[in-house]
Short mmCIF file of N, CA and C and ligand atoms in Angstrom, two decimals:
data_model
loop_
_atom_site.label_atom_id
_atom_site.label_comp_id
_atom_site.label_asym_id
_atom_site.label_seq_id
_atom_site.Cartn_x
_atom_site.Cartn_y
_atom_site.Cartn_z
N MET A 1 5.86 28.26 8.21
CA MET A 1 6.66 27.38 9.06
C MET A 1 7.88 26.88 8.29
N LYS A 2 8.98 26.77 9.03
CA LYS A 2 10.23 26.37 8.38
C LYS A 2 10.16 24.91 7.89
N LYS A 3 10.76 24.68 6.73
CA LYS A 3 10.78 23.31 6.22
C LYS A 3 11.79 22.47 7.01
N LYS A 4 11.51 21.19 7.08
CA LYS A 4 12.42 20.29 7.80
C LYS A 4 12.91 19.19 6.87
N ARG A 5 14.07 18.67 7.24
CA ARG A 5 14.64 17.62 6.41
C ARG A 5 14.01 16.26 6.75
N LEU A 6 13.64 15.56 5.71
CA LEU A 6 13.11 14.20 5.87
C LEU A 6 13.99 13.27 5.06
N ARG A 7 14.53 12.27 5.75
CA ARG A 7 15.33 11.26 5.04
C ARG A 7 14.64 9.91 5.22
N PHE A 8 14.31 9.29 4.14
CA PHE A 8 13.68 7.99 4.22
C PHE A 8 13.92 7.21 2.93
N THR A 9 13.53 5.94 2.96
CA THR A 9 13.69 5.10 1.78
C THR A 9 12.31 4.81 1.22
N VAL A 10 12.16 5.05 -0.06
CA VAL A 10 10.86 4.76 -0.70
C VAL A 10 11.11 3.81 -1.87
N ASN A 11 10.47 2.66 -1.80
CA ASN A 11 10.62 1.63 -2.84
C ASN A 11 12.09 1.34 -3.13
N GLY A 12 12.85 1.24 -2.05
CA GLY A 12 14.26 0.84 -2.16
C GLY A 12 15.23 1.97 -2.47
N GLU A 13 14.72 3.19 -2.68
CA GLU A 13 15.63 4.31 -2.98
C GLU A 13 15.64 5.31 -1.84
N HIS A 14 16.86 5.73 -1.50
CA HIS A 14 16.98 6.70 -0.41
C HIS A 14 16.61 8.10 -0.93
N HIS A 15 15.87 8.83 -0.11
CA HIS A 15 15.47 10.20 -0.49
C HIS A 15 15.74 11.15 0.66
N GLU A 16 16.11 12.35 0.30
CA GLU A 16 16.26 13.42 1.28
C GLU A 16 15.46 14.61 0.74
N LEU A 17 14.44 15.00 1.49
CA LEU A 17 13.55 16.07 1.04
C LEU A 17 13.46 17.13 2.12
N TYR A 18 13.13 18.33 1.73
CA TYR A 18 12.84 19.38 2.70
C TYR A 18 11.36 19.69 2.59
N ILE A 19 10.66 19.43 3.68
CA ILE A 19 9.20 19.50 3.60
C ILE A 19 8.61 20.31 4.76
N HIS A 20 7.40 20.77 4.55
CA HIS A 20 6.64 21.39 5.62
C HIS A 20 6.34 20.29 6.66
N PRO A 21 6.66 20.50 7.93
CA PRO A 21 6.52 19.41 8.91
C PRO A 21 5.08 18.96 9.16
N LYS A 22 4.11 19.73 8.69
CA LYS A 22 2.73 19.28 8.91
C LYS A 22 2.16 18.52 7.72
N LYS A 23 2.98 18.29 6.73
CA LYS A 23 2.49 17.55 5.55
C LYS A 23 2.27 16.08 5.91
N LEU A 24 1.23 15.54 5.33
CA LEU A 24 0.94 14.11 5.53
C LEU A 24 1.80 13.27 4.59
N LEU A 25 2.00 12.03 5.00
CA LEU A 25 2.79 11.14 4.16
C LEU A 25 2.16 11.00 2.76
N VAL A 26 0.85 10.88 2.69
CA VAL A 26 0.20 10.75 1.38
C VAL A 26 0.46 11.96 0.50
N GLU A 27 0.54 13.12 1.09
CA GLU A 27 0.79 14.34 0.31
C GLU A 27 2.21 14.33 -0.27
N ILE A 28 3.16 13.92 0.55
CA ILE A 28 4.55 13.89 0.07
C ILE A 28 4.70 12.85 -1.03
N LEU A 29 4.13 11.68 -0.80
CA LEU A 29 4.27 10.61 -1.80
C LEU A 29 3.64 11.01 -3.13
N ARG A 30 2.44 11.52 -3.06
CA ARG A 30 1.71 11.84 -4.31
C ARG A 30 2.17 13.15 -4.94
N ASP A 31 2.19 14.20 -4.12
CA ASP A 31 2.35 15.54 -4.69
C ASP A 31 3.81 15.92 -4.90
N GLU A 32 4.70 15.41 -4.05
CA GLU A 32 6.11 15.80 -4.20
C GLU A 32 6.93 14.72 -4.88
N MET A 33 6.50 13.46 -4.76
CA MET A 33 7.31 12.39 -5.35
C MET A 33 6.63 11.77 -6.57
N GLY A 34 5.41 12.18 -6.84
CA GLY A 34 4.72 11.69 -8.05
C GLY A 34 4.27 10.25 -7.97
N LEU A 35 4.20 9.70 -6.75
CA LEU A 35 3.79 8.31 -6.60
C LEU A 35 2.26 8.26 -6.43
N THR A 36 1.58 8.47 -7.55
CA THR A 36 0.13 8.64 -7.49
C THR A 36 -0.64 7.32 -7.46
N GLY A 37 0.10 6.20 -7.44
CA GLY A 37 -0.58 4.92 -7.24
C GLY A 37 -1.24 4.86 -5.88
N THR A 38 -0.68 5.56 -4.92
CA THR A 38 -1.30 5.67 -3.59
C THR A 38 -2.45 6.67 -3.72
N LYS A 39 -3.65 6.22 -3.43
CA LYS A 39 -4.83 7.06 -3.65
C LYS A 39 -5.23 7.82 -2.39
N ARG A 40 -5.88 8.91 -2.62
CA ARG A 40 -6.37 9.71 -1.52
C ARG A 40 -7.89 9.75 -1.64
N GLY A 41 -8.57 9.09 -0.69
CA GLY A 41 -10.03 9.03 -0.76
C GLY A 41 -10.66 9.88 0.31
N CYS A 42 -10.92 9.26 1.46
CA CYS A 42 -11.65 9.94 2.54
C CYS A 42 -10.79 10.99 3.26
N ASN A 43 -9.51 10.74 3.31
CA ASN A 43 -8.57 11.62 4.03
C ASN A 43 -8.81 11.62 5.54
N THR A 44 -9.56 10.66 6.03
CA THR A 44 -9.85 10.60 7.47
C THR A 44 -9.49 9.25 8.08
N GLY A 45 -8.73 8.44 7.36
CA GLY A 45 -8.32 7.15 7.92
C GLY A 45 -9.39 6.08 7.83
N SER A 46 -10.41 6.28 7.01
CA SER A 46 -11.52 5.31 6.97
C SER A 46 -11.50 4.37 5.77
N CYS A 47 -11.06 4.84 4.61
CA CYS A 47 -11.29 4.05 3.39
C CYS A 47 -10.14 3.11 3.03
N GLY A 48 -8.94 3.41 3.46
CA GLY A 48 -7.79 2.53 3.19
C GLY A 48 -7.16 2.71 1.82
N ALA A 49 -7.68 3.62 0.99
CA ALA A 49 -7.14 3.79 -0.36
C ALA A 49 -5.69 4.26 -0.34
N CYS A 50 -5.30 4.88 0.76
CA CYS A 50 -3.96 5.49 0.84
C CYS A 50 -2.95 4.58 1.53
N THR A 51 -3.30 3.31 1.71
CA THR A 51 -2.43 2.40 2.49
C THR A 51 -1.08 2.18 1.81
N VAL A 52 -0.03 2.30 2.61
CA VAL A 52 1.33 1.98 2.17
C VAL A 52 1.97 1.13 3.28
N LEU A 53 3.14 0.61 3.02
CA LEU A 53 3.87 -0.12 4.06
C LEU A 53 4.93 0.79 4.67
N LEU A 54 4.94 0.85 5.98
CA LEU A 54 5.96 1.61 6.71
C LEU A 54 6.72 0.59 7.54
N ASP A 55 7.96 0.36 7.17
CA ASP A 55 8.75 -0.71 7.78
C ASP A 55 7.97 -2.03 7.81
N GLY A 56 7.31 -2.31 6.71
CA GLY A 56 6.60 -3.58 6.54
C GLY A 56 5.19 -3.61 7.10
N MET A 57 4.80 -2.56 7.81
CA MET A 57 3.46 -2.54 8.42
C MET A 57 2.53 -1.67 7.57
N ALA A 58 1.32 -2.17 7.35
CA ALA A 58 0.36 -1.39 6.56
C ALA A 58 -0.13 -0.19 7.38
N VAL A 59 0.01 1.00 6.83
CA VAL A 59 -0.47 2.21 7.50
C VAL A 59 -1.26 3.05 6.50
N LYS A 60 -2.17 3.82 7.03
CA LYS A 60 -2.94 4.73 6.18
C LYS A 60 -2.17 6.04 6.09
N SER A 61 -1.67 6.31 4.91
CA SER A 61 -0.72 7.43 4.78
C SER A 61 -1.38 8.80 4.91
N CYS A 62 -2.73 8.82 4.97
CA CYS A 62 -3.41 10.10 5.24
C CYS A 62 -3.46 10.36 6.74
N SER A 63 -3.06 9.37 7.52
CA SER A 63 -3.12 9.51 8.98
C SER A 63 -1.73 9.54 9.60
N VAL A 64 -0.72 9.69 8.77
CA VAL A 64 0.67 9.69 9.25
C VAL A 64 1.34 10.96 8.74
N LEU A 65 1.95 11.69 9.63
CA LEU A 65 2.75 12.83 9.17
C LEU A 65 3.98 12.30 8.45
N ALA A 66 4.35 12.95 7.37
CA ALA A 66 5.52 12.47 6.63
C ALA A 66 6.75 12.41 7.53
N MET A 67 6.86 13.36 8.47
CA MET A 67 8.03 13.38 9.35
C MET A 67 8.10 12.13 10.22
N GLN A 68 6.97 11.47 10.44
CA GLN A 68 6.98 10.23 11.23
C GLN A 68 7.67 9.10 10.46
N ALA A 69 7.89 9.32 9.19
CA ALA A 69 8.56 8.29 8.39
C ALA A 69 10.07 8.51 8.34
N GLU A 70 10.57 9.45 9.12
CA GLU A 70 12.02 9.70 9.15
C GLU A 70 12.77 8.40 9.43
N GLY A 71 13.70 8.07 8.56
CA GLY A 71 14.53 6.86 8.75
C GLY A 71 13.82 5.56 8.39
N ALA A 72 12.57 5.64 7.97
CA ALA A 72 11.80 4.42 7.72
C ALA A 72 11.92 3.96 6.27
N GLU A 73 11.46 2.75 6.06
CA GLU A 73 11.36 2.21 4.70
C GLU A 73 9.89 2.19 4.31
N ILE A 74 9.59 2.92 3.25
CA ILE A 74 8.21 2.98 2.77
C ILE A 74 8.11 2.17 1.49
N THR A 75 7.06 1.40 1.38
CA THR A 75 6.77 0.74 0.11
C THR A 75 5.39 1.18 -0.35
N THR A 76 5.33 1.65 -1.58
CA THR A 76 4.04 1.99 -2.19
C THR A 76 3.74 0.94 -3.25
N VAL A 77 2.55 1.05 -3.84
CA VAL A 77 2.18 0.05 -4.84
C VAL A 77 3.17 0.02 -6.00
N GLU A 78 3.80 1.16 -6.28
CA GLU A 78 4.79 1.19 -7.37
C GLU A 78 6.01 0.31 -7.06
N GLY A 79 6.20 0.02 -5.77
CA GLY A 79 7.38 -0.75 -5.36
C GLY A 79 7.11 -2.24 -5.28
N LEU A 80 5.91 -2.69 -5.58
CA LEU A 80 5.63 -4.12 -5.46
C LEU A 80 6.23 -4.92 -6.61
N ALA A 81 5.93 -4.53 -7.83
CA ALA A 81 6.42 -5.28 -8.99
C ALA A 81 7.91 -5.00 -9.19
N ASP A 82 8.58 -5.98 -9.78
CA ASP A 82 9.98 -5.80 -10.15
C ASP A 82 9.99 -5.65 -11.67
N GLY A 83 9.95 -4.43 -12.16
CA GLY A 83 9.78 -4.22 -13.59
C GLY A 83 8.43 -4.75 -14.02
N SER A 84 8.46 -5.64 -15.01
CA SER A 84 7.18 -6.21 -15.48
C SER A 84 6.81 -7.47 -14.69
N ARG A 85 7.68 -7.84 -13.74
CA ARG A 85 7.41 -9.06 -12.95
C ARG A 85 6.52 -8.71 -11.77
N LEU A 86 5.26 -9.09 -11.87
CA LEU A 86 4.30 -8.77 -10.82
C LEU A 86 4.48 -9.70 -9.63
N THR A 87 4.01 -9.26 -8.47
CA THR A 87 4.02 -10.16 -7.31
C THR A 87 2.91 -11.20 -7.48
N PRO A 88 3.01 -12.31 -6.75
CA PRO A 88 1.94 -13.31 -6.81
C PRO A 88 0.57 -12.68 -6.52
N LEU A 89 0.52 -11.77 -5.57
CA LEU A 89 -0.76 -11.14 -5.23
C LEU A 89 -1.30 -10.30 -6.39
N GLN A 90 -0.42 -9.56 -7.03
CA GLN A 90 -0.86 -8.76 -8.18
C GLN A 90 -1.39 -9.66 -9.30
N ARG A 91 -0.70 -10.79 -9.55
CA ARG A 91 -1.16 -11.69 -10.61
C ARG A 91 -2.50 -12.32 -10.23
N SER A 92 -2.64 -12.63 -8.95
CA SER A 92 -3.90 -13.21 -8.51
C SER A 92 -5.05 -12.20 -8.64
N PHE A 93 -4.78 -10.95 -8.32
CA PHE A 93 -5.81 -9.91 -8.50
C PHE A 93 -6.24 -9.85 -9.98
N LEU A 94 -5.27 -9.91 -10.86
CA LEU A 94 -5.61 -9.88 -12.29
C LEU A 94 -6.45 -11.10 -12.67
N ASP A 95 -5.98 -12.27 -12.27
CA ASP A 95 -6.67 -13.51 -12.66
C ASP A 95 -8.08 -13.58 -12.09
N HIS A 96 -8.28 -13.02 -10.91
CA HIS A 96 -9.59 -13.10 -10.27
C HIS A 96 -10.47 -11.88 -10.55
N GLY A 97 -9.98 -10.97 -11.36
CA GLY A 97 -10.76 -9.76 -11.66
C GLY A 97 -11.13 -9.02 -10.38
N ALA A 98 -10.14 -8.85 -9.51
CA ALA A 98 -10.42 -8.33 -8.16
C ALA A 98 -10.48 -6.80 -8.11
N PHE A 99 -10.92 -6.20 -9.19
CA PHE A 99 -11.08 -4.74 -9.20
C PHE A 99 -12.05 -4.37 -10.31
N GLN A 100 -12.64 -3.20 -10.14
CA GLN A 100 -13.46 -2.65 -11.24
C GLN A 100 -12.92 -1.26 -11.56
N CYS A 101 -13.28 -0.26 -10.74
CA CYS A 101 -12.74 1.08 -11.03
C CYS A 101 -11.26 1.16 -10.66
N GLY A 102 -10.84 0.33 -9.71
CA GLY A 102 -9.43 0.28 -9.32
C GLY A 102 -9.00 1.27 -8.25
N PHE A 103 -9.91 2.10 -7.81
CA PHE A 103 -9.49 3.14 -6.86
C PHE A 103 -9.00 2.54 -5.54
N CYS A 104 -9.62 1.47 -5.11
CA CYS A 104 -9.22 0.85 -3.83
C CYS A 104 -8.04 -0.09 -3.98
N THR A 105 -7.69 -0.43 -5.22
CA THR A 105 -6.82 -1.59 -5.46
C THR A 105 -5.43 -1.45 -4.85
N SER A 106 -4.82 -0.29 -4.99
CA SER A 106 -3.47 -0.19 -4.44
C SER A 106 -3.49 -0.36 -2.92
N GLY A 107 -4.49 0.22 -2.27
CA GLY A 107 -4.59 0.07 -0.82
C GLY A 107 -4.85 -1.37 -0.42
N MET A 108 -5.72 -2.04 -1.19
CA MET A 108 -6.01 -3.46 -0.92
C MET A 108 -4.73 -4.28 -1.06
N LEU A 109 -3.99 -4.02 -2.13
CA LEU A 109 -2.75 -4.78 -2.36
C LEU A 109 -1.76 -4.57 -1.23
N MET A 110 -1.66 -3.33 -0.75
CA MET A 110 -0.68 -3.07 0.30
C MET A 110 -1.09 -3.73 1.61
N SER A 111 -2.38 -3.61 1.96
CA SER A 111 -2.84 -4.26 3.20
C SER A 111 -2.64 -5.76 3.11
N ALA A 112 -3.03 -6.34 1.97
CA ALA A 112 -2.94 -7.79 1.82
C ALA A 112 -1.48 -8.25 1.78
N THR A 113 -0.63 -7.46 1.15
CA THR A 113 0.80 -7.82 1.12
C THR A 113 1.34 -7.93 2.54
N ALA A 114 0.94 -6.99 3.40
CA ALA A 114 1.42 -7.01 4.79
C ALA A 114 0.89 -8.23 5.53
N PHE A 115 -0.41 -8.48 5.44
CA PHE A 115 -0.90 -9.57 6.29
C PHE A 115 -0.66 -10.96 5.72
N LEU A 116 -0.39 -11.06 4.41
CA LEU A 116 -0.02 -12.38 3.86
C LEU A 116 1.30 -12.88 4.44
N GLU A 117 2.10 -11.97 4.91
CA GLU A 117 3.37 -12.33 5.57
C GLU A 117 3.11 -13.16 6.82
N GLU A 118 1.88 -13.05 7.36
CA GLU A 118 1.58 -13.73 8.63
C GLU A 118 0.83 -15.04 8.45
N ASN A 119 0.87 -15.59 7.23
CA ASN A 119 0.19 -16.86 6.94
C ASN A 119 -1.25 -16.88 7.44
N PRO A 120 -2.10 -16.03 6.90
CA PRO A 120 -3.46 -15.90 7.42
C PRO A 120 -4.37 -17.08 7.09
N THR A 121 -5.34 -17.32 7.96
CA THR A 121 -6.43 -18.26 7.67
C THR A 121 -7.47 -17.48 6.85
N PRO A 122 -8.46 -18.17 6.24
CA PRO A 122 -9.50 -17.44 5.48
C PRO A 122 -10.20 -16.38 6.34
N GLU A 123 -10.41 -16.66 7.62
CA GLU A 123 -11.06 -15.67 8.50
C GLU A 123 -10.16 -14.45 8.68
N ASP A 124 -8.88 -14.70 8.81
CA ASP A 124 -7.93 -13.59 8.96
C ASP A 124 -7.96 -12.67 7.75
N ILE A 125 -8.21 -13.25 6.58
CA ILE A 125 -8.17 -12.44 5.35
C ILE A 125 -9.26 -11.37 5.41
N LYS A 126 -10.46 -11.77 5.81
CA LYS A 126 -11.55 -10.79 5.93
C LYS A 126 -11.16 -9.69 6.89
N GLU A 127 -10.59 -10.11 8.00
CA GLU A 127 -10.18 -9.14 9.02
C GLU A 127 -9.07 -8.23 8.48
N GLY A 128 -8.20 -8.84 7.70
CA GLY A 128 -7.04 -8.10 7.19
C GLY A 128 -7.39 -6.96 6.26
N ILE A 129 -8.53 -7.09 5.56
CA ILE A 129 -8.90 -5.99 4.66
C ILE A 129 -10.09 -5.19 5.20
N GLN A 130 -10.38 -5.36 6.47
CA GLN A 130 -11.55 -4.65 6.99
C GLN A 130 -11.35 -3.12 7.03
N GLY A 131 -10.10 -2.69 6.96
CA GLY A 131 -9.86 -1.24 6.92
C GLY A 131 -9.82 -0.69 5.51
N ASN A 132 -10.16 -1.52 4.54
CA ASN A 132 -10.12 -1.08 3.14
C ASN A 132 -11.52 -1.21 2.53
N ILE A 133 -12.02 -0.11 2.06
CA ILE A 133 -13.37 -0.09 1.48
C ILE A 133 -13.30 -0.21 -0.03
N CYS A 134 -14.16 -1.08 -0.58
CA CYS A 134 -14.32 -1.17 -2.03
C CYS A 134 -15.78 -0.92 -2.35
N ARG A 135 -16.03 0.02 -3.23
CA ARG A 135 -17.42 0.36 -3.55
C ARG A 135 -17.93 -0.38 -4.79
N CYS A 136 -17.07 -1.16 -5.42
CA CYS A 136 -17.47 -1.76 -6.70
C CYS A 136 -17.67 -3.27 -6.66
N THR A 137 -16.72 -3.99 -6.09
CA THR A 137 -16.63 -5.43 -6.37
C THR A 137 -17.51 -6.31 -5.50
N GLY A 138 -17.96 -5.81 -4.36
CA GLY A 138 -18.66 -6.68 -3.41
C GLY A 138 -17.70 -7.55 -2.62
N TYR A 139 -16.42 -7.35 -2.81
CA TYR A 139 -15.34 -7.97 -2.03
C TYR A 139 -15.04 -9.43 -2.38
N ASN A 140 -16.00 -10.18 -2.96
CA ASN A 140 -15.76 -11.61 -3.11
C ASN A 140 -14.55 -11.92 -4.00
N SER A 141 -14.42 -11.19 -5.09
CA SER A 141 -13.28 -11.46 -5.98
C SER A 141 -11.96 -11.08 -5.29
N ILE A 142 -12.01 -10.06 -4.47
CA ILE A 142 -10.79 -9.65 -3.74
C ILE A 142 -10.41 -10.75 -2.74
N LEU A 143 -11.41 -11.22 -2.01
CA LEU A 143 -11.14 -12.27 -1.01
C LEU A 143 -10.61 -13.54 -1.70
N ARG A 144 -11.21 -13.88 -2.85
CA ARG A 144 -10.74 -15.08 -3.57
C ARG A 144 -9.30 -14.90 -4.03
N ALA A 145 -8.98 -13.71 -4.49
CA ALA A 145 -7.62 -13.46 -4.98
C ALA A 145 -6.60 -13.59 -3.86
N ILE A 146 -6.93 -13.04 -2.70
CA ILE A 146 -5.98 -13.10 -1.59
C ILE A 146 -5.87 -14.53 -1.07
N LYS A 147 -7.03 -15.22 -1.02
CA LYS A 147 -7.04 -16.60 -0.51
C LYS A 147 -6.17 -17.50 -1.39
N ALA A 148 -6.25 -17.29 -2.70
CA ALA A 148 -5.45 -18.13 -3.61
C ALA A 148 -3.96 -17.98 -3.31
N VAL A 149 -3.55 -16.79 -2.98
CA VAL A 149 -2.13 -16.58 -2.65
C VAL A 149 -1.81 -17.21 -1.30
N ALA A 150 -2.73 -17.03 -0.34
CA ALA A 150 -2.51 -17.61 1.00
C ALA A 150 -2.41 -19.13 0.92
N GLU A 151 -3.12 -19.72 -0.04
CA GLU A 151 -3.09 -21.18 -0.20
C GLU A 151 -1.90 -21.64 -1.03
N GLY A 152 -1.06 -20.72 -1.43
CA GLY A 152 0.16 -21.10 -2.16
C GLY A 152 -0.05 -21.36 -3.63
N LYS A 153 -1.19 -20.90 -4.19
CA LYS A 153 -1.46 -21.18 -5.61
C LYS A 153 -0.68 -20.27 -6.55
N TYR A 154 -0.08 -19.24 -6.00
CA TYR A 154 0.74 -18.32 -6.82
C TYR A 154 2.14 -18.25 -6.23
N LYS A 155 3.10 -18.48 -7.06
CA LYS A 155 4.50 -18.44 -6.61
C LYS A 155 5.17 -17.20 -7.17
N GLU A 156 6.29 -16.81 -6.56
CA GLU A 156 7.10 -15.73 -7.11
C GLU A 156 7.58 -16.15 -8.49
N GLU A 157 7.49 -15.27 -9.45
CA GLU A 157 7.96 -15.59 -10.81
C GLU A 157 9.47 -15.53 -10.88
N GLY A 158 10.06 -16.59 -11.40
CA GLY A 158 11.49 -16.61 -11.69
C GLY A 158 12.37 -16.48 -10.46
N ARG A 159 11.82 -16.83 -9.30
CA ARG A 159 12.67 -16.75 -8.10
C ARG A 159 12.84 -18.10 -7.47
S1 FES B 201 -7.57 8.41 2.21
FE1 FES B 201 -6.54 7.54 3.87
S2 FES B 201 -7.93 6.13 4.74
FE2 FES B 201 -9.07 7.13 3.16
S1 FES B 202 -12.69 -1.49 -7.47
FE1 FES B 202 -13.73 0.43 -7.33
S2 FES B 202 -13.58 0.89 -5.22
FE2 FES B 202 -12.77 -1.10 -5.35
#
């Protein structure tokens, strides 16, 4: 099949690629752009490890054709920190030990980054990560980390 042009912005940088139109967004990000922070787990839209932001909305990149991102702004976990300056959520994850093997972490961060924009209540937080599976932590440390940010305990550094 003929390759098609895809133009989109990833982590603030404009890209123009020629890709197979049936490629998934996760495949383009990881295999063609080297953004391997986005994980590929179940590949069926169930685990959330592949979550990225598409125009600010959390999406499972294994369930989105890359061509659907034409003209969109994508943010992956690599785009959260500004150099060594982590986001409040990333610092809270570190402080709360909200990961063990880390495989789910980038997806958790992306989902939580999206729904923290909506000023969630503690109940909303559980709902907000219900599409993200963690096999290690038992979720409590993750929930505590997100809640601390929702409660305003972490501020943007130097902003
Ligand atoms: S790899 Fe996409 S949801 Fe599991
Ligand atoms: S930290 Fe291992 S799957 Fe979540």
